Amino acid sequence: MRQTRLVSVPDGLAGERLEAAVARMLGLSRSRAADLAAAGEITIAGQAVGKSTRVAAGQLIEVTLPDQPAPAAAIRPQPVAGLSVIYEDNDIIVVDKPPGVAAHPSVGWDGPDVLSGLAAAHHRIATSGAPERQGIVSRLDVGTSGLMVVAKSESAYSALKHAFRSRLVDKTYHAVVQGLPDPVEGTIDAPIGRHPGHDYKFAVLASGRHSVTHYELLEAFRSASLLSIRLETGRTHQIRVHFAAVRHPLVGDPTYGADPTLAARLSLTRQWLHAVGLGFAHPATGKPVAFTSPYAADLQLALERLAQ
């Protein structure tokens, strides 16, 4: 039997795209919510609305769920070359993710992912979260290497989700950006939302979500700079978007305006971005834990060539 849900948009979701708001309110994946919108199953005031419609606080949204939900991308055990488990206990797994690997399965992605790699190595993870991303409390882009934490216990999942939402997790990245930022140490405080012209990109928008990035210069080269970056918030593509907005895009990131000739000279096929440090209170003991990750081989090679 088809189920109809009527939900009211809370103040905190005002201005969000329909697909994002419905996903948050009903516990669906964004792709699932987008599919429902495309099928005309989401209406406002009796009118079917598209996935990119911006919602307003207090709006009543009617969502009709079919008998059988569209299948989510499944977690299928698949060994992932280069995926390293650097710490594990009964509650958490900390992994060092290589580039070219997604955090979890998703529709349209047929490459390797962290969860499938952990399943292939017989690691147990929490069952909380959407079926295709159980145990995932934060993600890295496919093209970003470095540290991720995955919850093994249900209590750890809840505690870590709270810690990330409350900005209690110390996330440190190193990035190489084009040119030399001025000042060489500072903060970028600019809201980020989905790009109005490109669904796969994000941009600094007045209607976006509050986003704050702190940075400091580690080393300056002739054409680029190595920065240490600490995220106060954790928006999708935040580092890439913020530095593109101040005209210092990440080297190797043509999606956000980087010079492809510089990337070619450095033999880079992805953005120079590495999650180098991760620290948080252990969800079971409350004691602080911290982890570090060395640069991936392609990033190290690019640095050596920049220094020549």
PDB file of C-alpha atoms in Angstrom:
ATOM      1  CA  MET A   1       0.000   0.000   0.000  1.00  0.00           C
ATOM      2  CA  ARG A   2       1.351   3.400  -0.969  1.00  0.00           C
ATOM      3  CA  GLN A   3       2.161   5.646   1.975  1.00  0.00           C
ATOM      4  CA  THR A   4       1.677   9.429   2.000  1.00  0.00           C
ATOM      5  CA  ARG A   5       3.645  11.583   4.426  1.00  0.00           C
ATOM      6  CA  LEU A   6       2.891  15.231   5.165  1.00  0.00           C
ATOM      7  CA  VAL A   7       5.802  17.150   6.659  1.00  0.00           C
ATOM      8  CA  SER A   8       6.355  20.789   7.615  1.00  0.00           C
ATOM      9  CA  VAL A   9       9.675  22.427   6.761  1.00  0.00           C
ATOM     10  CA  PRO A  10      11.507  23.479   9.946  1.00  0.00           C
ATOM     11  CA  ASP A  11      13.318  26.830  10.164  1.00  0.00           C
ATOM     12  CA  GLY A  12      16.698  25.094   9.962  1.00  0.00           C
ATOM     13  CA  LEU A  13      15.977  23.762   6.471  1.00  0.00           C
ATOM     14  CA  ALA A  14      14.634  26.986   4.985  1.00  0.00           C
ATOM     15  CA  GLY A  15      16.312  27.732   1.654  1.00  0.00           C
ATOM     16  CA  GLU A  16      17.465  24.141   1.105  1.00  0.00           C
ATOM     17  CA  ARG A  17      16.812  22.316  -2.147  1.00  0.00           C
ATOM     18  CA  LEU A  18      13.720  20.131  -2.031  1.00  0.00           C
ATOM     19  CA  GLU A  19      15.678  16.892  -2.422  1.00  0.00           C
ATOM     20  CA  ALA A  20      17.950  17.765   0.515  1.00  0.00           C
ATOM     21  CA  ALA A  21      15.120  18.880   2.782  1.00  0.00           C
ATOM     22  CA  VAL A  22      12.948  15.843   2.099  1.00  0.00           C
ATOM     23  CA  ALA A  23      15.926  13.530   2.576  1.00  0.00           C
ATOM     24  CA  ARG A  24      16.664  15.085   5.972  1.00  0.00           C
ATOM     25  CA  MET A  25      13.057  15.079   7.164  1.00  0.00           C
ATOM     26  CA  LEU A  26      12.188  11.536   6.072  1.00  0.00           C
ATOM     27  CA  GLY A  27      15.558   9.838   6.525  1.00  0.00           C
ATOM     28  CA  LEU A  28      15.976   9.131   2.799  1.00  0.00           C
ATOM     29  CA  SER A  29      19.055   9.431   0.623  1.00  0.00           C
ATOM     30  CA  ARG A  30      19.198  12.550  -1.552  1.00  0.00           C
ATOM     31  CA  SER A  31      19.141  10.437  -4.700  1.00  0.00           C
ATOM     32  CA  ARG A  32      15.993   8.687  -3.447  1.00  0.00           C
ATOM     33  CA  ALA A  33      14.300  12.031  -2.738  1.00  0.00           C
ATOM     34  CA  ALA A  34      15.328  13.318  -6.181  1.00  0.00           C
ATOM     35  CA  ASP A  35      13.829  10.210  -7.820  1.00  0.00           C
ATOM     36  CA  LEU A  36      10.541  10.791  -5.977  1.00  0.00           C
ATOM     37  CA  ALA A  37      10.464  14.419  -7.157  1.00  0.00           C
ATOM     38  CA  ALA A  38      11.176  13.355 -10.746  1.00  0.00           C
ATOM     39  CA  ALA A  39       8.271  10.895 -10.541  1.00  0.00           C
ATOM     40  CA  GLY A  40       5.892  13.639  -9.373  1.00  0.00           C
ATOM     41  CA  GLU A  41       5.542  12.076  -5.932  1.00  0.00           C
ATOM     42  CA  ILE A  42       6.407  15.265  -4.015  1.00  0.00           C
ATOM     43  CA  THR A  43       3.938  18.129  -3.986  1.00  0.00           C
ATOM     44  CA  ILE A  44       3.549  21.544  -2.366  1.00  0.00           C
ATOM     45  CA  ALA A  45       0.031  23.017  -2.280  1.00  0.00           C
ATOM     46  CA  GLY A  46      -1.083  20.194  -4.551  1.00  0.00           C
ATOM     47  CA  GLN A  47       1.487  20.940  -7.245  1.00  0.00           C
ATOM     48  CA  ALA A  48       4.333  18.595  -8.145  1.00  0.00           C
ATOM     49  CA  VAL A  49       7.708  20.279  -7.598  1.00  0.00           C
ATOM     50  CA  GLY A  50      11.191  19.618  -8.909  1.00  0.00           C
ATOM     51  CA  LYS A  51      14.155  18.465  -6.861  1.00  0.00           C
ATOM     52  CA  SER A  52      15.920  21.847  -7.061  1.00  0.00           C
ATOM     53  CA  THR A  53      12.970  23.868  -5.699  1.00  0.00           C
ATOM     54  CA  ARG A  54      13.988  25.916  -2.668  1.00  0.00           C
ATOM     55  CA  VAL A  55      11.779  25.260   0.338  1.00  0.00           C
ATOM     56  CA  ALA A  56      10.513  27.786   2.876  1.00  0.00           C
ATOM     57  CA  ALA A  57      10.014  27.452   6.617  1.00  0.00           C
ATOM     58  CA  GLY A  58       6.539  26.218   7.486  1.00  0.00           C
ATOM     59  CA  GLN A  59       5.756  24.881   4.011  1.00  0.00           C
ATOM     60  CA  LEU A  60       3.757  21.648   3.979  1.00  0.00           C
ATOM     61  CA  ILE A  61       5.298  19.050   1.708  1.00  0.00           C
ATOM     62  CA  GLU A  62       3.389  15.913   0.734  1.00  0.00           C
ATOM     63  CA  VAL A  63       5.491  12.904  -0.184  1.00  0.00           C
ATOM     64  CA  THR A  64       4.029   9.688  -1.596  1.00  0.00           C
ATOM     65  CA  LEU A  65       6.202   6.643  -1.050  1.00  0.00           C
ATOM     66  CA  PRO A  66       5.687   3.673  -3.414  1.00  0.00           C
ATOM     67  CA  ASP A  67       5.172   0.154  -2.101  1.00  0.00           C
ATOM     68  CA  GLN A  68       8.771  -0.817  -2.818  1.00  0.00           C
ATOM     69  CA  PRO A  69      11.404   1.864  -2.321  1.00  0.00           C
ATOM     70  CA  ALA A  70      13.968   2.241  -5.029  1.00  0.00           C
ATOM     71  CA  PRO A  71      16.953   0.046  -4.206  1.00  0.00           C
ATOM     72  CA  ALA A  72      19.912   1.797  -2.651  1.00  0.00           C
ATOM     73  CA  ALA A  73      23.429   1.097  -3.790  1.00  0.00           C
ATOM     74  CA  ALA A  74      24.431  -2.092  -1.997  1.00  0.00           C
ATOM     75  CA  ILE A  75      27.535  -2.686   0.064  1.00  0.00           C
ATOM     76  CA  ARG A  76      29.224  -5.591  -1.674  1.00  0.00           C
ATOM     77  CA  PRO A  77      32.557  -6.873  -0.359  1.00  0.00           C
ATOM     78  CA  GLN A  78      35.266  -5.634  -2.718  1.00  0.00           C
ATOM     79  CA  PRO A  79      38.975  -5.409  -1.839  1.00  0.00           C
ATOM     80  CA  VAL A  80      40.317  -1.875  -2.161  1.00  0.00           C
ATOM     81  CA  ALA A  81      43.983  -1.517  -3.038  1.00  0.00           C
ATOM     82  CA  GLY A  82      45.813   0.916  -0.787  1.00  0.00           C
ATOM     83  CA  LEU A  83      43.076   1.182   1.855  1.00  0.00           C
ATOM     84  CA  SER A  84      44.802   1.003   5.259  1.00  0.00           C
ATOM     85  CA  VAL A  85      43.240   0.493   8.670  1.00  0.00           C
ATOM     86  CA  ILE A  86      45.463   2.470  11.034  1.00  0.00           C
ATOM     87  CA  TYR A  87      43.403   1.981  14.194  1.00  0.00           C
ATOM     88  CA  GLU A  88      40.574  -0.309  15.274  1.00  0.00           C
ATOM     89  CA  ASP A  89      38.793  -1.219  18.496  1.00  0.00           C
ATOM     90  CA  ASN A  90      35.266  -2.326  19.410  1.00  0.00           C
ATOM     91  CA  ASP A  91      33.778   1.069  18.552  1.00  0.00           C
ATOM     92  CA  ILE A  92      35.673   2.707  15.706  1.00  0.00           C
ATOM     93  CA  ILE A  93      37.835   2.073  12.663  1.00  0.00           C
ATOM     94  CA  VAL A  94      40.165   4.804  11.416  1.00  0.00           C
ATOM     95  CA  VAL A  95      41.221   4.334   7.805  1.00  0.00           C
ATOM     96  CA  ASP A  96      43.709   6.007   5.513  1.00  0.00           C
ATOM     97  CA  LYS A  97      41.783   6.364   2.251  1.00  0.00           C
ATOM     98  CA  PRO A  98      43.658   6.359  -1.054  1.00  0.00           C
ATOM     99  CA  PRO A  99      42.566   8.647  -3.915  1.00  0.00           C
ATOM    100  CA  GLY A 100      40.030   7.308  -6.396  1.00  0.00           C
ATOM    101  CA  VAL A 101      37.994   5.650  -3.631  1.00  0.00           C
ATOM    102  CA  ALA A 102      34.532   6.806  -2.519  1.00  0.00           C
ATOM    103  CA  ALA A 103      33.462   6.788   1.123  1.00  0.00           C
ATOM    104  CA  HIS A 104      30.479   4.523   0.398  1.00  0.00           C
ATOM    105  CA  PRO A 105      28.505   3.057  -2.525  1.00  0.00           C
ATOM    106  CA  SER A 106      26.240   5.434  -4.406  1.00  0.00           C
ATOM    107  CA  VAL A 107      24.083   5.430  -7.495  1.00  0.00           C
ATOM    108  CA  GLY A 108      26.211   6.177 -10.559  1.00  0.00           C
ATOM    109  CA  TRP A 109      29.518   5.226  -8.898  1.00  0.00           C
ATOM    110  CA  ASP A 110      30.906   1.829  -9.881  1.00  0.00           C
ATOM    111  CA  GLY A 111      34.419   2.285  -8.481  1.00  0.00           C
ATOM    112  CA  PRO A 112      35.845   1.137  -5.134  1.00  0.00           C
ATOM    113  CA  ASP A 113      34.585   2.477  -1.816  1.00  0.00           C
ATOM    114  CA  VAL A 114      35.654   2.354   1.827  1.00  0.00           C
ATOM    115  CA  LEU A 115      32.676   0.381   3.154  1.00  0.00           C
ATOM    116  CA  SER A 116      32.967  -2.328   0.512  1.00  0.00           C
ATOM    117  CA  GLY A 117      36.697  -2.551   1.218  1.00  0.00           C
ATOM    118  CA  LEU A 118      36.083  -2.944   4.950  1.00  0.00           C
ATOM    119  CA  ALA A 119      33.428  -5.593   4.276  1.00  0.00           C
ATOM    120  CA  ALA A 120      35.887  -7.528   2.089  1.00  0.00           C
ATOM    121  CA  ALA A 121      38.367  -7.486   4.972  1.00  0.00           C
ATOM    122  CA  HIS A 122      35.625  -8.774   7.339  1.00  0.00           C
ATOM    123  CA  HIS A 123      35.382  -5.632   9.475  1.00  0.00           C
ATOM    124  CA  ARG A 124      32.060  -5.170  11.270  1.00  0.00           C
ATOM    125  CA  ILE A 125      30.476  -1.711  11.108  1.00  0.00           C
ATOM    126  CA  ALA A 126      27.463  -0.059  12.716  1.00  0.00           C
ATOM    127  CA  THR A 127      24.082  -0.539  11.073  1.00  0.00           C
ATOM    128  CA  SER A 128      22.977   3.048  11.734  1.00  0.00           C
ATOM    129  CA  GLY A 129      22.634   5.414   8.814  1.00  0.00           C
ATOM    130  CA  ALA A 130      21.210   4.881   5.329  1.00  0.00           C
ATOM    131  CA  PRO A 131      21.709   1.282   4.080  1.00  0.00           C
ATOM    132  CA  GLU A 132      24.411   2.256   1.593  1.00  0.00           C
ATOM    133  CA  ARG A 133      26.457   4.289   4.087  1.00  0.00           C
ATOM    134  CA  GLN A 134      26.100   2.508   7.401  1.00  0.00           C
ATOM    135  CA  GLY A 135      28.648   3.596   9.985  1.00  0.00           C
ATOM    136  CA  ILE A 136      29.784   6.627   7.962  1.00  0.00           C
ATOM    137  CA  VAL A 137      29.906   9.758  10.113  1.00  0.00           C
ATOM    138  CA  SER A 138      31.893  11.966   7.721  1.00  0.00           C
ATOM    139  CA  ARG A 139      33.124  11.640   4.168  1.00  0.00           C
ATOM    140  CA  LEU A 140      36.032  12.528   1.922  1.00  0.00           C
ATOM    141  CA  ASP A 141      35.663  13.291  -1.779  1.00  0.00           C
ATOM    142  CA  VAL A 142      36.698  10.524  -4.173  1.00  0.00           C
ATOM    143  CA  GLY A 143      39.716  12.591  -5.181  1.00  0.00           C
ATOM    144  CA  THR A 144      40.792  13.421  -1.608  1.00  0.00           C
ATOM    145  CA  SER A 145      43.102  11.074   0.282  1.00  0.00           C
ATOM    146  CA  GLY A 146      43.670  10.690   4.004  1.00  0.00           C
ATOM    147  CA  LEU A 147      41.930   9.973   7.281  1.00  0.00           C
ATOM    148  CA  MET A 148      38.335   8.890   7.859  1.00  0.00           C
ATOM    149  CA  VAL A 149      36.652   7.400  10.917  1.00  0.00           C
ATOM    150  CA  VAL A 150      33.894   4.777  10.602  1.00  0.00           C
ATOM    151  CA  ALA A 151      31.676   3.707  13.520  1.00  0.00           C
ATOM    152  CA  LYS A 152      31.565   0.028  14.489  1.00  0.00           C
ATOM    153  CA  SER A 153      29.075   0.259  17.365  1.00  0.00           C
ATOM    154  CA  GLU A 154      25.691   1.971  17.409  1.00  0.00           C
ATOM    155  CA  SER A 155      26.693   4.065  20.430  1.00  0.00           C
ATOM    156  CA  ALA A 156      29.843   5.208  18.640  1.00  0.00           C
ATOM    157  CA  TYR A 157      27.812   6.194  15.588  1.00  0.00           C
ATOM    158  CA  SER A 158      25.515   8.413  17.671  1.00  0.00           C
ATOM    159  CA  ALA A 159      28.383   9.958  19.650  1.00  0.00           C
ATOM    160  CA  LEU A 160      30.508  10.691  16.572  1.00  0.00           C
ATOM    161  CA  LYS A 161      27.604  12.153  14.596  1.00  0.00           C
ATOM    162  CA  HIS A 162      26.979  14.489  17.539  1.00  0.00           C
ATOM    163  CA  ALA A 163      30.672  15.388  17.739  1.00  0.00           C
ATOM    164  CA  PHE A 164      30.850  16.279  14.034  1.00  0.00           C
ATOM    165  CA  ARG A 165      27.603  18.283  14.178  1.00  0.00           C
ATOM    166  CA  SER A 166      28.808  20.115  17.289  1.00  0.00           C
ATOM    167  CA  ARG A 167      32.219  20.900  15.721  1.00  0.00           C
ATOM    168  CA  LEU A 168      34.075  18.942  18.377  1.00  0.00           C
ATOM    169  CA  VAL A 169      36.260  17.084  15.877  1.00  0.00           C
ATOM    170  CA  ASP A 170      39.679  18.462  14.914  1.00  0.00           C
ATOM    171  CA  LYS A 171      40.001  18.032  11.138  1.00  0.00           C
ATOM    172  CA  THR A 172      43.302  19.119   9.601  1.00  0.00           C
ATOM    173  CA  TYR A 173      44.016  19.087   5.878  1.00  0.00           C
ATOM    174  CA  HIS A 174      47.025  20.033   3.803  1.00  0.00           C
ATOM    175  CA  ALA A 175      46.384  21.525   0.386  1.00  0.00           C
ATOM    176  CA  VAL A 176      48.412  23.067  -2.410  1.00  0.00           C
ATOM    177  CA  VAL A 177      46.724  26.111  -3.912  1.00  0.00           C
ATOM    178  CA  GLN A 178      47.679  28.198  -6.909  1.00  0.00           C
ATOM    179  CA  GLY A 179      49.519  31.410  -6.121  1.00  0.00           C
ATOM    180  CA  LEU A 180      50.172  32.882  -2.685  1.00  0.00           C
ATOM    181  CA  PRO A 181      47.160  33.764  -0.489  1.00  0.00           C
ATOM    182  CA  ASP A 182      47.169  37.253   1.012  1.00  0.00           C
ATOM    183  CA  PRO A 183      47.196  37.219   3.977  1.00  0.00           C
ATOM    184  CA  VAL A 184      49.224  34.042   4.379  1.00  0.00           C
ATOM    185  CA  GLU A 185      47.253  33.135   7.490  1.00  0.00           C
ATOM    186  CA  GLY A 186      43.555  33.772   7.864  1.00  0.00           C
ATOM    187  CA  THR A 187      39.942  32.656   7.810  1.00  0.00           C
ATOM    188  CA  ILE A 188      37.473  32.310   4.953  1.00  0.00           C
ATOM    189  CA  ASP A 189      33.940  32.794   6.252  1.00  0.00           C
ATOM    190  CA  ALA A 190      31.545  32.451   3.325  1.00  0.00           C
ATOM    191  CA  PRO A 191      28.268  30.499   2.946  1.00  0.00           C
ATOM    192  CA  ILE A 192      28.248  27.535   0.583  1.00  0.00           C
ATOM    193  CA  GLY A 193      25.350  26.111  -1.403  1.00  0.00           C
ATOM    194  CA  ARG A 194      24.790  23.995  -4.469  1.00  0.00           C
ATOM    195  CA  HIS A 195      25.884  25.768  -7.662  1.00  0.00           C
ATOM    196  CA  PRO A 196      22.819  27.209  -9.432  1.00  0.00           C
ATOM    197  CA  GLY A 197      24.097  26.224 -12.875  1.00  0.00           C
ATOM    198  CA  HIS A 198      25.875  22.921 -12.222  1.00  0.00           C
ATOM    199  CA  ASP A 199      24.264  20.259 -10.027  1.00  0.00           C
ATOM    200  CA  TYR A 200      27.606  18.523  -9.372  1.00  0.00           C
ATOM    201  CA  LYS A 201      29.316  21.676  -8.041  1.00  0.00           C
ATOM    202  CA  PHE A 202      29.012  23.970  -5.058  1.00  0.00           C
ATOM    203  CA  ALA A 203      29.630  27.701  -4.768  1.00  0.00           C
ATOM    204  CA  VAL A 204      29.742  30.616  -2.359  1.00  0.00           C
ATOM    205  CA  LEU A 205      26.152  31.860  -2.258  1.00  0.00           C
ATOM    206  CA  ALA A 206      24.359  34.315  -0.008  1.00  0.00           C
ATOM    207  CA  SER A 207      21.644  31.675   0.435  1.00  0.00           C
ATOM    208  CA  GLY A 208      24.168  28.944   1.297  1.00  0.00           C
ATOM    209  CA  ARG A 209      24.999  27.336   4.626  1.00  0.00           C
ATOM    210  CA  HIS A 210      27.394  28.933   7.113  1.00  0.00           C
ATOM    211  CA  SER A 211      30.917  27.708   6.279  1.00  0.00           C
ATOM    212  CA  VAL A 212      34.249  28.601   7.920  1.00  0.00           C
ATOM    213  CA  THR A 213      37.767  27.569   6.865  1.00  0.00           C
ATOM    214  CA  HIS A 214      40.975  28.518   8.736  1.00  0.00           C
ATOM    215  CA  TYR A 215      44.351  28.307   6.985  1.00  0.00           C
ATOM    216  CA  GLU A 216      48.038  29.093   7.381  1.00  0.00           C
ATOM    217  CA  LEU A 217      50.977  28.957   4.994  1.00  0.00           C
ATOM    218  CA  LEU A 218      53.423  26.073   5.400  1.00  0.00           C
ATOM    219  CA  GLU A 219      55.612  26.620   2.335  1.00  0.00           C
ATOM    220  CA  ALA A 220      55.588  28.947  -0.655  1.00  0.00           C
ATOM    221  CA  PHE A 221      56.732  27.881  -4.132  1.00  0.00           C
ATOM    222  CA  ARG A 222      57.057  29.932  -7.311  1.00  0.00           C
ATOM    223  CA  SER A 223      53.589  29.074  -8.593  1.00  0.00           C
ATOM    224  CA  ALA A 224      51.769  27.579  -5.624  1.00  0.00           C
ATOM    225  CA  SER A 225      51.535  27.393  -1.833  1.00  0.00           C
ATOM    226  CA  LEU A 226      51.287  24.525   0.635  1.00  0.00           C
ATOM    227  CA  LEU A 227      48.707  25.323   3.311  1.00  0.00           C
ATOM    228  CA  SER A 228      47.576  23.764   6.564  1.00  0.00           C
ATOM    229  CA  ILE A 229      43.789  23.993   6.794  1.00  0.00           C
ATOM    230  CA  ARG A 230      41.420  23.465   9.698  1.00  0.00           C
ATOM    231  CA  LEU A 231      37.718  23.157   9.074  1.00  0.00           C
ATOM    232  CA  GLU A 232      35.315  24.707  11.525  1.00  0.00           C
ATOM    233  CA  THR A 233      32.355  23.446   9.480  1.00  0.00           C
ATOM    234  CA  GLY A 234      32.184  20.459   7.146  1.00  0.00           C
ATOM    235  CA  ARG A 235      30.339  21.346   3.945  1.00  0.00           C
ATOM    236  CA  THR A 236      30.646  19.328   0.752  1.00  0.00           C
ATOM    237  CA  HIS A 237      33.687  20.517  -1.258  1.00  0.00           C
ATOM    238  CA  GLN A 238      34.237  23.243   1.354  1.00  0.00           C
ATOM    239  CA  ILE A 239      38.004  23.655   0.949  1.00  0.00           C
ATOM    240  CA  ARG A 240      37.813  23.481  -2.832  1.00  0.00           C
ATOM    241  CA  VAL A 241      34.985  26.026  -3.012  1.00  0.00           C
ATOM    242  CA  HIS A 242      36.448  28.481  -0.517  1.00  0.00           C
ATOM    243  CA  PHE A 243      39.867  28.706  -2.137  1.00  0.00           C
ATOM    244  CA  ALA A 244      38.376  28.933  -5.613  1.00  0.00           C
ATOM    245  CA  ALA A 245      36.258  31.833  -4.326  1.00  0.00           C
ATOM    246  CA  VAL A 246      39.385  33.756  -3.241  1.00  0.00           C
ATOM    247  CA  ARG A 247      41.050  32.985  -6.594  1.00  0.00           C
ATOM    248  CA  HIS A 248      43.482  30.409  -5.269  1.00  0.00           C
ATOM    249  CA  PRO A 249      41.973  27.127  -6.487  1.00  0.00           C
ATOM    250  CA  LEU A 250      43.534  23.854  -5.420  1.00  0.00           C
ATOM    251  CA  VAL A 251      46.194  22.659  -7.837  1.00  0.00           C
ATOM    252  CA  GLY A 252      44.794  19.802  -9.920  1.00  0.00           C
ATOM    253  CA  ASP A 253      41.142  20.818  -9.457  1.00  0.00           C
ATOM    254  CA  PRO A 254      39.832  22.007 -12.867  1.00  0.00           C
ATOM    255  CA  THR A 255      36.239  21.634 -11.630  1.00  0.00           C
ATOM    256  CA  TYR A 256      36.871  24.739  -9.530  1.00  0.00           C
ATOM    257  CA  GLY A 257      39.052  26.666 -11.955  1.00  0.00           C
ATOM    258  CA  ALA A 258      42.575  25.260 -11.524  1.00  0.00           C
ATOM    259  CA  ASP A 259      45.112  25.552 -14.357  1.00  0.00           C
ATOM    260  CA  PRO A 260      45.308  22.151 -16.103  1.00  0.00           C
ATOM    261  CA  THR A 261      48.800  22.882 -17.472  1.00  0.00           C
ATOM    262  CA  LEU A 262      50.228  23.176 -13.946  1.00  0.00           C
ATOM    263  CA  ALA A 263      48.593  19.895 -12.942  1.00  0.00           C
ATOM    264  CA  ALA A 264      50.049  18.209 -16.027  1.00  0.00           C
ATOM    265  CA  ARG A 265      53.522  19.500 -15.188  1.00  0.00           C
ATOM    266  CA  LEU A 266      53.188  18.004 -11.719  1.00  0.00           C
ATOM    267  CA  SER A 267      51.640  14.729 -13.020  1.00  0.00           C
ATOM    268  CA  LEU A 268      48.561  15.364 -10.870  1.00  0.00           C
ATOM    269  CA  THR A 269      45.279  13.779 -11.937  1.00  0.00           C
ATOM    270  CA  ARG A 270      43.271  15.005  -8.917  1.00  0.00           C
ATOM    271  CA  GLN A 271      43.178  17.931  -6.495  1.00  0.00           C
ATOM    272  CA  TRP A 272      46.175  18.304  -4.155  1.00  0.00           C
ATOM    273  CA  LEU A 273      44.246  17.762  -0.926  1.00  0.00           C
ATOM    274  CA  HIS A 274      45.010  15.377   1.935  1.00  0.00           C
ATOM    275  CA  ALA A 275      43.248  14.782   5.262  1.00  0.00           C
ATOM    276  CA  VAL A 276      46.427  14.733   7.328  1.00  0.00           C
ATOM    277  CA  GLY A 277      45.096  14.899  10.899  1.00  0.00           C
ATOM    278  CA  LEU A 278      42.012  13.753  12.775  1.00  0.00           C
ATOM    279  CA  GLY A 279      41.333  14.149  16.495  1.00  0.00           C
ATOM    280  CA  PHE A 280      38.273  13.633  18.681  1.00  0.00           C
ATOM    281  CA  ALA A 281      37.093  12.321  22.026  1.00  0.00           C
ATOM    282  CA  HIS A 282      36.811   8.541  21.843  1.00  0.00           C
ATOM    283  CA  PRO A 283      33.068   7.758  21.785  1.00  0.00           C
ATOM    284  CA  ALA A 284      33.383   5.031  24.437  1.00  0.00           C
ATOM    285  CA  THR A 285      36.054   6.338  26.820  1.00  0.00           C
ATOM    286  CA  GLY A 286      35.818  10.082  26.283  1.00  0.00           C
ATOM    287  CA  LYS A 287      39.616  10.256  26.111  1.00  0.00           C
ATOM    288  CA  PRO A 288      41.184  12.288  23.316  1.00  0.00           C
ATOM    289  CA  VAL A 289      42.574  10.312  20.376  1.00  0.00           C
ATOM    290  CA  ALA A 290      44.509  11.717  17.428  1.00  0.00           C
ATOM    291  CA  PHE A 291      45.746  10.255  14.166  1.00  0.00           C
ATOM    292  CA  THR A 292      48.004  11.448  11.357  1.00  0.00           C
ATOM    293  CA  SER A 293      48.526  10.367   7.763  1.00  0.00           C
ATOM    294  CA  PRO A 294      51.550  10.849   5.462  1.00  0.00           C
ATOM    295  CA  TYR A 295      51.043  12.316   2.003  1.00  0.00           C
ATOM    296  CA  ALA A 296      50.015   9.945  -0.757  1.00  0.00           C
ATOM    297  CA  ALA A 297      52.754   9.210  -3.316  1.00  0.00           C
ATOM    298  CA  ASP A 298      51.305  11.417  -6.081  1.00  0.00           C
ATOM    299  CA  LEU A 299      51.044  14.397  -3.743  1.00  0.00           C
ATOM    300  CA  GLN A 300      54.600  13.949  -2.507  1.00  0.00           C
ATOM    301  CA  LEU A 301      55.874  13.788  -6.098  1.00  0.00           C
ATOM    302  CA  ALA A 302      54.013  16.990  -6.958  1.00  0.00           C
ATOM    303  CA  LEU A 303      55.634  18.784  -4.008  1.00  0.00           C
ATOM    304  CA  GLU A 304      59.077  17.669  -5.096  1.00  0.00           C
ATOM    305  CA  ARG A 305      58.472  18.988  -8.591  1.00  0.00           C
ATOM    306  CA  LEU A 306      57.171  22.297  -7.277  1.00  0.00           C
ATOM    307  CA  ALA A 307      60.376  22.699  -5.268  1.00  0.00           C
ATOM    308  CA  GLN A 308      62.633  22.189  -8.305  1.00  0.00           C
TER     309      GLN A 308
END
